Structures are given as structure tokens and as C-alpha cells.
Amino acid sequence: MSTHCWIDVAVQTPAHTQVGGLLTYRSPFLVQPGVLVRVPFGPREVLGVVWAIRDRAPEDMPEANVRDVLGVLEGLPPLDMHWRQLVQFSAQYYQRSLGEVALSALPPQLRDLTSDQLARRLKKQNTMRKVQTSAGPTLSSEQSTVLAQMAEGSGPFLLFGSTGSGKTEVYLQAVERMLQADPQAQALLMVPEINLTPQLEERVQARFGSEAVVSMHSGMTPAQRLKGWLAAHAGHARIVLGTRMAIFASMPHLQLIVVDEEHDPSYKQQEGARYSARDLAVYRGRLHNAPVLLASATPSLESWHHSRPADADDSGGRYQRLLMPSRMGTGLLPKVRRVDMNKQPRRTVLSAPLVAAIQERVQRGEQCMLLLNRRGYAPVLHCADCGWKSECKHCSAFRVFHKIDRTLRCHHCGLTERVPRACPECGNADIAPIGRGTEQLEEHLGELLAHVLRPDGTPVRIARIDADTTRLKGALESQLAQVHSGEVDVLIGTQMIAKGHDFRRITLVAAVNPDTALFSSDFRAPERLFALLMQAAGRAGRDAAQSATSEMWVQTFHPTHALFEALKKHDYPAFAASELAERTAAELPPISHQALLRADARTQEAAQALLNAARQTLEAQLSADPTTQDLVLQVSVYPAVPMSMQRVADVERAQMLLESPNRMALQKMLWHLHAVLHQVRSQPEHKGVIRWLVDVDPQAI
Ligand code: ADP
Ligand code: ZN
Ligand code: ZN
């Protein structure tokens, strides 16, 4: 080989190997960074991204050991600098290998395509998609103001707007203006879960033409994903509508990022690189010099805090807060009614006034929605004689009783067994369910409403939507369609049904038993509950004609709790202020920053031992070095504890919390910790450890 160059290539390396994800190869082809190549990796041939060109051979490696690049994916423009910076930052910030982040951001099918196949795919779509914008409605004054503020400022923006205030219309108009100003511009529209919001997909396509829009989410086939990715990468797709994975879409002409329902926990990836797509959106916007619009009716406390106005002793947040308080139509939000469960007969599931209200609405031909955060029939089976409970033998959790197929199922490891005829411990035949899930609620409500008739004299129709009823592909869509077309009078479900659906005829929403979240060990539980209830309330009375009579019911043993007081007034700022005051006092996020180190092992002792050894080694090393002594003071590293779900599928899990008011210091600490972990893990006494992982800015503690 006469002409060649040395290149560093990002390849998918197994997590936690010492290899950082960049490998050096010799290339007979002239390439530039961002080009996709095929390279040998062990005995295999894998896809890689050229990351850097070296001006000379690597010094730490005999030349003979450097292998040759096998081929270049012809016809694909290189992944641009912004994309590579985004990947590099994500890998660094979330403590994963560069190769892993880079390769998992590409559509899987790209790995298997031959050059010919790729050429054919590329040929099919080398046209700039035409955008045919159809006219939107005349803007409300709030919408016009917000769009004007966006045009003047540079962002990031936090749009705080009520459900139904017309936020989606603002996104569409912002996209439209951007497309008009630049014939190449691309926009990224992110949503928590696409299959829950098919209306939005339709609305965007209706406005800009289906040619100009591509979707990106995990429900697509590999071929669809590749097609969408290529269209975005080539600049043909003008609008990418997607879930968190879409944050890594290659979009060379990206000029606007919108994050809808920015508070939604599903923006945080829960495996591999545990990135927050919302946070990366802000970072990516800065890279591209593109405005970023985060929007919600119940913003995350992080974004709320970052958008706080300046006052006498605080220069304010980095985000610009935009407001749309009014609802379209009549502007009325449903009346919130609290039922004090202390005054109900013991063990009441559905209180008499709530049942009466549901009955009244069914008789008028209106729809109701009941929320309960537990699927299955009953969370546990119990023997009153010996105290046996339906524990999972592999997890620190109870198996849930599902009456429909008479099984006990573990919601963590999946272990499913038929319900025993008698207590497995003492043989007592009288084993009974305790607590209630959606399945039992459905049965119970059926009995309570058995005599109730609809306006046309037919019996009431009750339906349930949860993870159990929607397991089959397409099941969720068809069940939602039934609700929309009015074939259901009372809908029962988990939080799944509160998200995003535009159920126009629902006039009553009820939270059956929301109290557990008030006293959870997870400090974010109240924030999630408030968002869920506000969102659910927003489902009621979307039709102007009915919004005056629509209601949100809450059954609670703590009716005067501040969370419900704020809910009653639909007052997110009041809730946020009280919650932020508590977080400030306790030095919790968003005031401080956190990371979790987790270890999995066969025994809890082994898992904790690794974490505690890492902690001691880390503090000893850092304290001994004058350049790092400060870090020990700036970052608190807490002793290892069992995770709240301590055992899953026979694996014991422990965690260690790191906390600091200073994000940079925490990042530095994690960097040192990474090296220490490799060191400690290789010691013989830590052989029992299965894996460890780091979660930066964890969403659950
Ligand atoms: P959000 O996203 O804040 O929940 P939407 O954008 O979905 O609100 O708007 C709520 C309803 O109001 C939708 O049916 C939408 O079509 C309608 N709408 C939005 N903006 C306008 C407007 N300027 N004029 C008339 N109707 C509007
Ligand atoms: Zn028993
Ligand atoms: Zn289990």
C-alpha cells in the first residue's frame, strides 16, 4: 500500500472495557472525520465512524499491529462536526465510551447494508422535500406575544402554558417561520412517546405535508428507521418528529429544537448511556446556534429553576420564561374536588359521591376517566393463617395477582406462575388478595354501575387500558380509537392514559388513590404526581361546551396537603415554589447535582463492598494530591446502600450517591471515579461483582 493515512475510528466497544471507543487503523483511502467506514474488530467486521486523522503512526503500538480499514460507505456525506461534538459531549458527561454512544445513535440497519444496497437507498431519495404549508388559525394574543419573544431572544426558552393553551400551535408556527426564512432549515420536534400522541404526528403532517416530515421512535421497523435517518442526514427531511432517541438524529441544517412536555421522565434513557434528551437538546441548540423551546404545563423543577426571573440578590436563570396561561375556548379548567377518605367507611375504594358523579355523567352520555397507578388485580396475595405473602423468589418484590388468567406475576423479572390452590406454606385454602389494581377496580366499578343506563337505554360500557391490555402491537391504538369514537363510557387505567390524549368528551377525571406519592422515599415523587394530576385534569372538558361542568376528583386521606391545595387552584407556580423551598433546604436538585454509582452482584455485601472500596480509594487518592484535594470538599460521596428495589432476577443491587452544588466538580469526581473503579474491580476480592454503572442526573433515587 503506497498512499495511506492513520485514523482514529469510533467503534462499538463493550461497556466498561478499557478501550475508550476509539481505535487506530490504517486507511488506504483518503477520508475525513465523520465518514462511515468498515473496519476489522477482533474476528469481526464492524461499522465505525472516522473520528480523527492522525499525522503520524501511533507511538504506543507496533505498526504491524495496526489493521487496515476495509471499506468506506460511499455516497454518504460525513457526519458533521456538530453531531460529533454532541456525541463526544454525551459520552463524556454520561460516562460511557464514545464508540458506544456514536454507534447506538446510528440506525442499526446501516451496519448490515452492502455498498450497493446503500447506493440504491440513497438514489431513491435524492430530492429536497417540498414543504406545502397549509394555513394555521389566527393566533391568539398570547401566542403572538410568545412567538415575538422567540424572534427577539436567543433562548433557551421555557414555554409555561396551560394544557390546551395552544402550545402545539406555537411550535408549528415557529417551524413555519423558520422554514420560510431558510429553504434548507431543519427542525427537531421532540415528544415523550409518539404512539401515545398520534394526533400530533397527524397534525404536523397535515400542516407541512407528509413528504417533509419523518418520525423517529423505537416502534419503527429497522427499514423505516434507516429511511428516516437517511432523509434527515441528507437534509431532505425538514422536520424530524421523534422521541428521546431523535436527539442524536443527524441534521446538518438544524435550526430549531422543540421539546414538548419537557418534564416527562421518558426523556431520560434508562440503560446504556443514561442521557437526558431534554438536557442534550439545550446543549445541541447551543452547538448549532439554534433556538431551543422547552414546553410544558408543569415544567420540571430544573427548567423552572433555570428560568427564574432575576431579583435583587439573584441574577436569574439562563432560560427565558414565556407564558401562555389561558386555555383556548372558554378558558375554563375543571373544578377540582377532593374527597376526604377519612370520612368514608373503612376500606372504601370508590367513595359514594364519586360513584354518584360518574353515574350522572354516564346517564348524560359523557365520558369519565379513572386513574390508578397499579395494574393487575391485587398487588399481593396473603394467607391470614400463617402470614405468607406472594413474594417473588428472585426479587425483593411481591408478585401481583392477575385474576384474568389466575396468575401471580412479578412486574420486575416477569416470573409468572398459576395461583396456588392453597397457601404454599401451611395449606390453608383461604388465601386472599390485599390492595387493589386496575383489574379489580374495573370489576368493582362494573358491580357499582351495573344498573346504570346510558341515554339510549343501553348499559354502561367500562374499559381498561394499561400495560396488560396493550401488550399486543396495535392494541393501544385500537383501544384509544374506541374511546375517541365514544364506544366507552368509563375508562380505567394507569398513568399511560393521562398522557397527551385528546379525549374530547371526557368531563370527569378521578385519581382513585394518589396518596402513596406524597410520602415516597423518592424526592421527585410529588413533582411527578402533581404533573400527572394536572395533565389528567387537562384531559377533562377539552370541548368548550363542556368545560364549564368538567371536574377532576381526588380521593385522599390528606385533603389539605399543599400539593392538593395547589392542584385545586391549578397553581403550578405555587406548587413549584413550595417544592423548590424544600429542595433548597435539603440541598437537593435542582439546587445541587447528583450522580449514582450502582453495582450489581450475587450478594448485597459484594455489591456494597465494591462501592465502598471505590469510595475509600477515591478519597485517599484525591486527598493525597494537592491539585485534587478541593474535590473531596466539593463533592459528597455517601456510603453504599441497597437500592430500594434491592434484588431483581436474583441479582443484588447497591448504590452510592454523589452530590455537589458544583456540576463541574461532580464531573471531575466522576472522571477520577471511573479510573478508580477499573482499578478496584480488578482486585480479586471483588470478583463477585457482575457489573457497575453510573447514572448522571438520575431521575429516581
Ligand atoms: P396545547 O398544545 O397547549 O395543549 P393545542 O395547541 O393543542 O394546545 O391547542 C388546543 C386547541 O386549541 C386545539 O384544538 C387547537 O387546534 C386549538 N387552537 C390552538 N391555537 C388556536 C388559535 N390560534 N385559534 C383557534 N384555535 C386554536
Ligand atoms: Zn399460610
Ligand atoms: Zn421477580
XYZ file of C-alpha atoms and ligand atoms in Angstrom:
730
model
C 0.000 0.000 0.000
C 1.608 3.260 -1.030
C -0.644 6.133 -0.014
C -2.252 5.741 3.336
C -3.186 7.653 6.454
C -3.688 6.824 10.112
C -7.119 7.355 11.537
C -8.927 7.004 14.853
C -12.259 5.285 14.425
C -15.183 5.109 16.861
C -16.451 1.544 17.078
C -18.983 -0.086 19.349
C -16.943 -1.468 22.231
C -18.426 -3.438 25.107
C -19.234 -1.103 28.001
C -16.577 -0.742 30.687
C -13.744 -2.168 28.659
C -10.574 -0.182 28.974
C -10.871 0.691 25.306
C -12.304 4.194 25.195
C -14.119 3.514 21.982
C -11.523 4.925 19.590
C -9.231 2.537 17.727
C -6.429 3.365 15.334
C -6.472 1.962 11.793
C -4.511 2.475 8.625
C -6.600 3.692 5.740
C -5.715 3.184 2.100
C -8.483 5.678 1.316
C -8.359 9.385 1.820
C -11.034 10.065 4.418
C -12.161 12.891 6.649
C -13.730 12.914 10.109
C -17.379 11.836 10.146
C -17.026 9.342 7.305
C -18.521 5.900 7.949
C -16.140 3.007 7.425
C -15.998 -0.743 7.808
C -13.152 -1.956 9.965
C -11.933 -5.266 11.361
C -12.595 -5.652 15.087
C -11.349 -8.915 16.546
C -12.598 -11.596 14.210
C -15.495 -9.428 13.015
C -16.076 -6.644 10.550
C -17.878 -3.687 12.120
C -19.155 -0.239 11.257
C -17.177 2.704 12.566
C -17.125 6.478 12.394
C -13.863 8.192 11.483
C -13.197 10.477 14.425
C -9.790 11.976 13.765
C -6.977 11.880 11.226
C -3.539 11.339 12.736
C -0.483 12.933 11.248
C 1.742 10.021 12.177
C 1.667 6.397 13.229
C 0.664 5.676 16.815
C 3.668 5.512 19.123
C 2.286 3.041 21.607
C 1.559 0.417 19.008
C 3.849 -1.516 16.672
C 2.981 -0.593 13.119
C 2.456 -4.190 12.195
C -0.396 -4.437 14.693
C -2.382 -1.640 13.093
C -5.042 -3.071 10.841
C -6.432 -1.697 7.620
C -9.794 -0.083 7.026
C -11.832 -2.476 4.871
C -14.092 -0.038 3.119
C -15.845 3.314 3.098
C -19.636 3.748 2.914
C -19.719 5.607 -0.362
C -22.226 8.277 -1.139
C -22.981 9.243 2.443
C -21.962 12.751 3.412
C -19.783 12.688 6.555
C -21.433 13.172 9.936
C -20.794 16.823 10.640
C -18.766 18.427 13.379
C -21.812 19.379 15.464
C -23.048 15.814 15.512
C -19.628 14.553 16.538
C -19.392 17.175 19.272
C -22.799 16.177 20.590
C -21.760 12.523 20.729
C -18.445 13.339 22.327
C -20.049 15.506 24.971
C -22.717 12.895 25.735
C -20.154 10.139 26.134
C -18.069 12.266 28.460
C -20.921 13.655 30.510
C -22.765 10.365 30.949
C -19.580 8.336 31.432
C -19.830 5.920 28.521
C -17.490 5.051 25.698
C -17.517 7.317 22.684
C -17.911 4.365 20.332
C -20.951 3.083 22.159
C -22.730 6.446 22.042
C -21.766 7.101 18.410
C -22.816 3.719 17.090
C -26.034 3.468 19.061
C -27.013 6.851 17.623
C -26.965 5.384 14.112
C -29.784 3.256 12.661
C -28.951 -0.434 13.227
C -29.550 -1.367 9.602
C -26.654 0.794 8.498
C -24.366 -1.878 9.935
C -25.565 -4.634 7.663
C -26.000 -2.831 4.355
C -23.654 -3.530 1.463
C -22.418 -0.522 -0.511
C -24.753 -1.455 -3.383
C -27.779 -1.655 -1.139
C -26.884 1.676 0.404
C -26.425 3.272 -3.003
C -29.895 2.103 -4.010
C -31.459 3.547 -0.840
C -29.695 6.840 -1.402
C -30.766 7.071 -5.014
C -34.404 6.658 -4.078
C -34.471 9.853 -2.122
C -32.182 12.474 -3.557
C -34.787 15.169 -3.790
C -35.317 18.056 -1.466
C -38.673 17.507 0.165
C -41.169 20.151 -0.739
C -42.886 21.815 2.113
C -46.511 22.621 1.480
C -47.581 24.664 4.386
C -51.298 24.907 4.919
C -52.550 27.872 6.861
C -52.955 27.690 10.628
C -55.545 29.541 12.697
C -55.286 33.229 13.518
C -53.041 33.437 16.548
C -54.278 34.387 19.970
C -52.558 37.383 21.503
C -50.653 35.122 23.919
C -49.409 33.024 21.029
C -48.334 36.098 19.048
C -46.504 37.515 22.052
C -44.630 34.283 22.654
C -43.588 33.991 19.016
C -42.415 37.601 19.027
C -40.361 36.964 22.169
C -38.808 33.956 20.497
C -37.911 36.006 17.445
C -36.183 38.617 19.583
C -34.406 36.411 22.101
C -31.911 33.646 21.608
C -33.180 31.166 24.189
C -33.223 28.563 25.526
C -36.910 29.260 26.170
C -39.221 27.625 28.638
C -42.802 27.934 27.471
C -45.040 27.567 30.504
C -48.522 27.166 29.060
C -51.695 25.528 30.332
C -52.962 22.352 28.727
C -54.969 23.478 25.735
C -53.427 26.947 25.678
C -52.259 26.403 22.107
C -48.620 25.433 22.690
C -48.606 22.987 19.783
C -49.791 25.769 17.512
C -46.815 27.835 18.665
C -44.409 25.023 17.701
C -45.982 24.736 14.287
C -45.804 28.477 13.679
C -42.212 28.642 14.866
C -41.327 25.833 12.464
C -43.197 27.530 9.653
C -41.367 30.829 10.150
C -38.034 29.057 10.217
C -38.802 27.140 7.021
C -39.867 30.314 5.278
C -36.744 32.171 6.309
C -34.352 29.469 5.092
C -35.163 26.977 2.323
C -32.773 24.408 3.832
C -33.581 24.729 7.515
C -34.485 21.681 9.577
C -36.446 21.470 12.830
C -36.414 18.813 15.517
C -39.693 18.297 17.383
C -39.391 16.011 20.372
C -42.248 14.298 22.194
C -42.203 11.836 25.106
C -43.952 8.938 23.403
C -45.209 9.012 19.845
C -47.664 6.142 19.986
C -49.447 7.972 22.776
C -49.791 11.095 20.674
C -50.678 10.041 17.127
C -52.722 13.239 16.854
C -49.570 15.332 16.898
C -47.967 13.324 14.116
C -51.099 13.799 12.015
C -51.239 17.478 12.835
C -47.636 18.111 11.798
C -48.062 16.144 8.587
C -51.307 17.912 7.790
C -49.607 21.268 8.200
C -46.351 20.679 6.335
C -47.126 17.750 4.050
C -46.143 14.175 4.888
C -43.178 14.402 2.488
C -41.348 16.909 4.649
C -41.744 15.090 7.964
C -40.020 11.968 9.245
C -40.649 10.201 12.537
C -38.056 8.572 14.752
C -39.027 6.281 17.597
C -38.416 2.767 18.821
C -41.684 1.423 17.441
C -40.448 1.665 13.846
C -39.050 -1.195 11.765
C -35.302 -1.149 11.035
C -36.049 -0.270 7.409
C -38.266 2.684 8.392
C -35.633 3.907 10.803
C -32.926 3.810 8.180
C -35.116 5.606 5.683
C -35.964 8.395 8.116
C -32.374 8.696 9.262
C -31.039 8.979 5.709
C -33.642 11.619 4.864
C -32.648 13.710 7.891
C -28.929 13.197 7.340
C -29.148 14.241 3.707
C -31.151 17.321 4.693
C -34.207 16.181 2.725
C -36.427 15.766 5.747
C -37.245 19.231 7.031
C -38.909 18.186 10.240
C -37.907 15.284 12.453
C -40.595 14.294 14.938
C -39.305 11.848 17.472
C -38.821 10.505 20.965
C -35.640 10.877 23.020
C -33.516 8.908 20.527
C -34.176 11.630 17.940
C -31.839 13.971 19.821
C -28.994 12.133 18.045
C -30.512 12.417 14.571
C -28.003 13.744 12.086
C -29.497 17.058 10.944
C -26.926 19.208 9.164
C -29.251 22.212 8.840
C -30.804 22.069 12.289
C -32.200 25.474 13.236
C -34.868 24.844 15.855
C -35.432 22.294 18.623
C -38.763 21.928 20.415
C -39.149 19.665 23.443
C -42.834 19.100 24.155
C -43.846 18.033 27.707
C -40.268 18.718 28.710
C -40.890 17.473 32.271
C -41.647 13.941 31.116
C -39.355 11.320 32.726
C -39.227 9.335 29.499
C -36.724 11.854 28.105
C -34.184 10.150 30.347
C -32.714 6.990 28.880
C -32.675 4.209 31.460
C -29.954 1.950 30.118
C -26.600 2.196 28.366
C -25.688 5.863 28.205
C -28.305 7.260 30.551
C -28.702 10.566 28.775
C -31.382 13.184 29.225
C -32.627 14.119 25.767
C -34.054 17.326 27.202
C -30.726 18.413 28.610
C -28.903 17.374 25.447
C -31.397 19.434 23.437
C -30.198 22.542 25.248
C -26.582 21.592 24.610
C -27.228 20.781 20.963
C -29.092 24.027 20.403
C -26.017 25.910 21.560
C -23.773 23.939 19.189
C -25.954 24.754 16.184
C -26.771 28.233 17.365
C -30.404 27.152 17.100
C -33.146 28.291 19.480
C -34.438 25.632 21.853
C -38.025 25.715 23.069
C -38.882 23.570 26.102
C -42.588 23.490 26.828
C -44.923 22.171 29.487
C -47.946 22.945 31.611
C -45.988 21.554 34.565
C -42.296 22.184 33.839
C -39.614 20.142 35.542
C -38.370 21.931 38.642
C -34.974 22.010 36.910
C -36.273 24.057 33.987
C -38.465 26.176 36.237
C -35.441 26.991 38.376
C -33.271 27.701 35.311
C -35.883 30.170 34.051
C -36.383 32.050 37.325
C -36.585 35.796 36.892
C -33.798 37.981 38.228
C -34.315 39.776 41.525
C -32.319 41.898 43.964
C -29.891 39.177 45.020
C -30.068 36.729 42.145
C -29.185 37.389 38.520
C -31.861 34.927 37.404
C -31.777 31.749 35.342
C -30.235 31.013 31.963
C -33.549 30.279 30.255
C -36.141 32.789 29.177
C -39.587 32.019 30.555
C -42.566 32.511 28.232
C -46.152 32.415 29.450
C -49.454 31.229 27.987
C -51.828 30.966 30.940
C -55.160 30.939 29.091
C -56.919 27.928 27.658
C -58.404 28.083 24.181
C -62.202 28.023 24.008
C -63.986 29.018 27.189
C -60.718 29.089 29.054
C -62.091 27.134 31.986
C -60.104 24.457 33.782
C -62.018 21.687 35.506
C -63.127 22.156 39.081
C -61.006 20.079 41.458
C -62.931 18.151 44.113
C -61.218 16.422 46.988
C -62.902 13.509 48.759
C -61.690 13.146 52.341
C -61.284 9.389 52.639
C -61.008 9.674 56.446
C -64.735 10.357 56.429
C -65.616 7.385 54.231
C -66.399 3.909 55.594
C -63.219 1.882 56.133
C -61.791 0.120 53.076
C -63.815 2.219 50.650
C -62.343 2.038 47.157
C -64.682 4.350 45.311
C -66.470 6.834 47.524
C -70.223 7.255 47.225
C -70.105 10.870 45.958
C -67.629 9.910 43.235
C -69.726 6.946 42.136
C -72.807 9.196 42.033
C -70.958 11.750 39.927
C -69.790 9.092 37.478
C -73.309 7.702 37.233
C -74.765 11.116 36.498
C -72.301 11.693 33.675
C -72.817 8.296 32.126
C -76.558 8.934 32.127
C -75.933 12.208 30.304
C -73.804 10.437 27.697
C -70.480 11.888 28.875
C -67.212 10.020 29.460
C -65.210 9.538 32.674
C -61.619 8.519 33.294
C -60.299 6.803 36.441
C -56.591 6.688 37.254
C -54.964 4.095 39.459
C -51.257 3.587 39.471
C -51.138 -0.163 39.779
C -52.002 -2.711 37.186
C -53.171 -6.234 37.832
C -55.946 -7.290 40.207
C -54.273 -7.020 43.597
C -50.672 -6.204 44.476
C -50.308 -9.191 46.782
C -51.942 -12.459 47.818
C -51.919 -13.145 51.519
C -52.589 -16.048 53.886
C -54.293 -14.854 57.061
C -53.306 -18.026 58.962
C -49.526 -18.069 58.616
C -48.812 -14.656 57.106
C -47.496 -15.964 53.759
C -47.372 -13.333 51.016
C -46.875 -13.802 47.286
C -43.241 -12.733 47.233
C -41.131 -13.210 44.143
C -38.356 -15.666 44.851
C -35.981 -13.774 42.553
C -36.764 -10.174 43.517
C -37.395 -8.071 46.582
C -40.963 -7.506 45.452
C -44.379 -9.105 45.635
C -45.839 -10.878 42.690
C -49.071 -9.255 41.605
C -52.286 -11.240 41.390
C -53.819 -11.136 37.902
C -57.296 -12.555 38.154
C -57.988 -12.650 34.443
C -55.694 -15.649 33.902
C -55.307 -16.547 37.599
C -51.583 -15.903 37.674
C -49.074 -14.363 40.022
C -46.738 -12.188 38.010
C -43.591 -10.395 39.016
C -43.569 -6.958 37.389
C -39.773 -6.829 37.702
C -38.397 -10.151 36.439
C -41.501 -11.443 34.725
C -41.762 -14.668 36.769
C -45.310 -15.922 36.188
C -46.978 -18.850 37.933
C -50.515 -20.049 38.359
C -52.154 -19.005 41.601
C -51.759 -21.818 44.137
C -54.974 -23.508 45.305
C -53.881 -23.229 48.892
C -51.214 -21.444 50.888
C -47.859 -22.936 49.849
C -46.608 -22.619 53.448
C -49.445 -24.005 55.585
C -52.013 -25.428 53.187
C -54.784 -23.037 54.238
C -57.221 -22.809 51.295
C -58.326 -19.314 52.221
C -55.732 -17.029 50.605
C -56.973 -13.562 49.737
C -55.854 -10.543 47.718
C -54.819 -7.347 49.522
C -54.815 -3.919 47.906
C -56.228 -3.085 44.520
C -55.066 -2.831 40.942
C -56.750 -1.625 37.757
C -58.191 -5.054 37.019
C -60.069 -5.216 40.311
C -61.147 -1.606 40.013
C -62.728 -2.441 36.678
C -64.605 -5.357 38.221
C -65.650 -3.315 41.259
C -66.903 -0.407 39.182
C -68.816 -2.821 36.958
C -70.728 -4.005 40.024
C -71.366 -0.479 41.319
C -72.674 0.727 37.966
C -74.449 -2.474 36.931
C -77.856 -0.816 36.932
C -76.773 2.413 35.218
C -78.060 3.082 31.718
C -76.811 5.420 29.016
C -79.155 7.986 27.441
C -80.211 5.465 24.781
C -81.137 2.868 27.427
C -78.125 0.601 26.852
C -75.867 -0.494 29.736
C -72.712 1.398 30.716
C -69.501 0.336 28.950
C -66.317 0.194 31.021
C -62.857 -0.317 29.518
C -59.370 -0.638 30.936
C -56.117 0.492 29.335
C -52.801 -0.435 30.938
C -49.611 -2.320 30.148
C -51.544 -5.616 30.360
C -54.263 -4.745 27.871
C -51.868 -3.145 25.397
C -49.214 -5.832 25.164
C -50.078 -6.744 21.571
C -48.939 -4.499 18.747
C -51.686 -2.104 17.726
C -53.771 -2.857 20.829
C -53.229 0.568 22.359
C -54.159 2.366 19.163
C -57.374 0.413 18.725
C -58.365 0.831 22.371
C -57.749 4.580 22.177
C -59.773 4.743 18.982
C -62.691 3.125 20.820
C -62.544 5.799 23.493
C -62.404 8.539 20.891
C -65.320 7.198 18.906
C -67.444 7.111 22.056
C -67.680 3.332 22.438
C -66.504 3.627 26.030
C -68.224 5.473 28.891
C -65.762 4.909 31.717
C -62.076 4.420 31.051
C -59.878 2.918 33.763
C -56.123 2.921 33.522
C -52.662 3.704 34.759
C -50.855 6.968 34.066
C -50.489 5.773 30.494
C -53.958 7.167 29.730
C -53.314 10.563 31.281
C -50.559 11.415 28.834
C -51.262 13.524 25.842
C -54.523 12.097 24.637
C -57.069 14.498 23.358
C -60.234 12.845 24.683
C -62.770 15.478 23.823
C -65.776 14.015 25.573
C -64.266 13.239 28.939
C -65.816 15.527 31.540
C -64.725 13.794 34.738
C -61.279 12.543 35.701
C -60.635 10.873 39.061
C -57.423 9.900 40.862
C -58.501 6.919 42.929
C -55.591 6.596 45.339
C -52.795 9.097 44.715
C -51.521 9.316 48.324
C -48.541 6.956 48.129
C -46.552 9.512 46.139
C -46.865 12.081 48.946
C -44.645 10.054 51.254
C -42.347 8.290 48.837
C -38.638 7.829 49.504
C -38.045 9.328 46.061
C -37.944 13.097 46.447
C -39.273 13.567 42.913
C -42.490 11.610 43.562
C -44.613 14.669 44.495
C -43.393 16.524 41.406
C -44.432 13.580 39.209
C -47.789 13.246 40.936
C -48.554 16.926 40.509
C -47.654 16.808 36.811
C -49.751 13.687 36.315
C -52.802 15.150 38.038
C -52.534 18.469 36.212
C -52.190 16.618 32.946
C -55.135 14.396 33.781
C -57.190 17.430 34.741
C -56.316 18.905 31.371
C -57.956 15.880 29.738
C -61.317 16.872 31.153
C -63.524 19.245 29.264
C -61.401 19.848 26.171
C -64.655 20.634 24.425
C -65.605 24.214 25.114
C -69.270 23.325 25.532
C -68.477 21.006 28.426
C -65.539 22.675 30.080
C -67.773 24.604 32.476
C -69.085 21.408 34.058
C -65.971 19.269 33.947
C -64.363 18.017 37.146
C -61.201 16.473 38.495
C -61.738 14.265 41.561
C -59.060 13.294 44.050
C -59.690 10.689 46.758
C -57.214 11.295 49.549
C -56.552 10.868 53.251
C -54.663 14.202 53.165
C -57.077 16.651 51.555
C -55.296 19.712 52.945
C -51.860 18.690 51.690
C -50.145 21.598 49.902
C -49.960 19.587 46.693
C -53.736 19.207 46.521
C -54.281 22.839 47.579
C -52.138 23.935 44.620
C -53.897 21.464 42.338
C -57.263 22.870 43.343
C -56.160 26.293 42.167
C -54.374 24.855 39.106
C -51.448 26.741 40.508
C -48.217 25.216 39.286
C -46.084 28.228 40.349
C -47.330 27.853 43.942
C -46.557 24.139 43.924
C -43.133 24.745 42.387
C -42.304 27.465 44.911
C -43.089 25.267 47.907
C -41.328 22.257 46.393
C -38.257 24.327 45.495
C -38.128 25.729 49.012
C -37.976 22.169 50.351
C -35.356 21.142 47.826
C -33.279 24.189 48.694
C -33.452 23.441 52.395
C -32.433 19.832 51.791
C -29.840 20.793 49.145
C -31.430 18.537 46.564
C -31.601 19.065 42.785
C -32.004 21.445 41.058
C -30.038 23.275 43.761
C -27.429 20.518 43.786
C -26.315 17.947 41.230
C -26.301 14.205 41.701
C -24.891 11.048 40.225
C -25.500 7.465 41.257
C -22.966 4.701 41.087
C -24.645 1.323 41.053
C -23.143 -2.127 41.487
C -24.821 -5.471 40.800
C -23.565 -8.669 42.387
C -24.672 -12.098 43.578
C -24.688 -10.844 47.163
C -25.551 -7.474 48.649
C -22.252 -7.473 50.584
C -20.241 -7.897 47.394
C -22.139 -5.088 45.662
C -21.641 -2.697 48.580
C -18.032 -3.745 49.073
C -17.094 -2.625 45.567
C -18.751 0.749 46.024
C -17.240 1.364 49.439
C -13.786 0.296 48.272
C -14.069 2.656 45.310
C -15.120 5.455 47.635
C -12.221 4.928 50.037
C -9.638 4.606 47.280
C -11.016 7.672 45.555
C -10.923 9.854 48.660
C -7.461 8.636 49.610
C -6.042 9.325 46.163
C -7.649 12.733 45.786
C -6.695 13.903 49.284
C -3.072 12.946 48.726
C -2.772 15.142 45.644
C -2.787 18.925 46.244
C -4.364 19.544 42.823
C -7.422 17.418 43.683
C -7.842 17.983 47.419
C -10.565 20.519 46.769
C -12.768 17.999 45.037
C -13.139 15.956 48.193
C -14.604 19.010 49.902
C -16.819 19.975 46.988
C -18.415 16.612 46.328
C -20.147 14.493 48.963
C -19.794 10.785 48.369
C -22.214 8.809 50.527
C -21.708 5.244 51.764
C -23.206 2.432 49.719
C -26.795 1.407 50.460
C -29.105 -1.250 48.995
C -31.287 0.092 46.170
C -34.978 0.426 47.021
C -35.598 -2.445 44.606
C -32.784 -4.373 46.189
C -32.977 -7.649 44.283
C -34.154 -8.190 40.706
C -33.950 -11.562 38.969
C -31.578 -12.883 41.663
C -29.172 -10.001 41.294
C -28.446 -7.891 44.369
C -28.154 -4.174 43.698
C -26.471 -1.450 45.717
C -25.956 2.227 45.030
C -23.778 5.083 46.116
C -24.837 8.700 45.806
C -22.512 11.538 44.787
C -23.757 15.079 45.298
C -22.338 18.531 44.724
C -23.544 22.088 44.352
C -20.998 22.365 41.542
C -21.665 20.435 38.346
C -18.077 20.725 37.097
C -16.706 19.371 40.354
C -19.086 16.435 40.173
C -17.986 15.738 36.604
C -14.319 15.795 37.632
C -15.045 13.478 40.508
C -16.791 11.016 38.198
C -13.827 11.098 35.885
C -11.490 10.096 38.722
C -14.018 7.550 39.950
C -14.039 5.852 36.572
C -10.323 5.122 36.750
C -10.578 4.014 40.370
C -13.391 1.606 39.547
C -11.349 -0.192 36.924
C -8.526 -0.455 39.425
C -10.696 -1.736 42.285
C -12.785 -4.041 40.137
C -9.704 -5.982 39.053
C -8.818 -6.847 42.662
C -9.569 -10.498 43.479
C -11.885 -9.671 46.404
C -14.325 -8.004 44.004
C -14.689 -10.968 41.678
C -18.340 -11.421 42.701
C -19.372 -8.137 41.106
C -21.397 -8.574 37.913
C -21.391 -5.008 36.672
C -21.338 -1.411 37.688
C -22.820 1.640 36.039
C -23.074 5.361 36.524
C -26.257 7.392 36.247
C -25.596 11.127 35.973
C -28.550 13.352 36.937
C -30.585 10.277 37.929
C -34.364 10.621 37.777
C -35.029 8.175 40.606
C -33.032 7.717 43.778
P -51.640 22.600 23.865
O -50.575 22.036 22.975
O -51.178 23.780 24.683
O -52.320 21.584 24.742
P -53.073 22.964 21.400
O -52.067 23.635 20.556
O -53.331 21.519 21.146
O -52.764 23.194 22.940
O -54.421 23.782 21.273
C -55.621 23.406 21.915
C -56.752 23.503 20.921
O -56.915 24.858 20.511
C -56.527 22.700 19.676
O -57.720 22.103 19.282
C -56.065 23.718 18.658
O -56.409 23.345 17.345
C -56.806 24.958 19.109
N -56.068 26.184 18.792
C -54.767 26.440 19.035
N -54.447 27.693 18.655
C -55.570 28.242 18.155
C -55.885 29.534 17.601
N -54.962 30.482 17.499
N -57.146 29.738 17.197
C -58.074 28.764 17.313
N -57.849 27.554 17.830
C -56.617 27.279 18.248
Zn -50.482 -19.991 55.153
Zn -39.244 -11.188 40.182
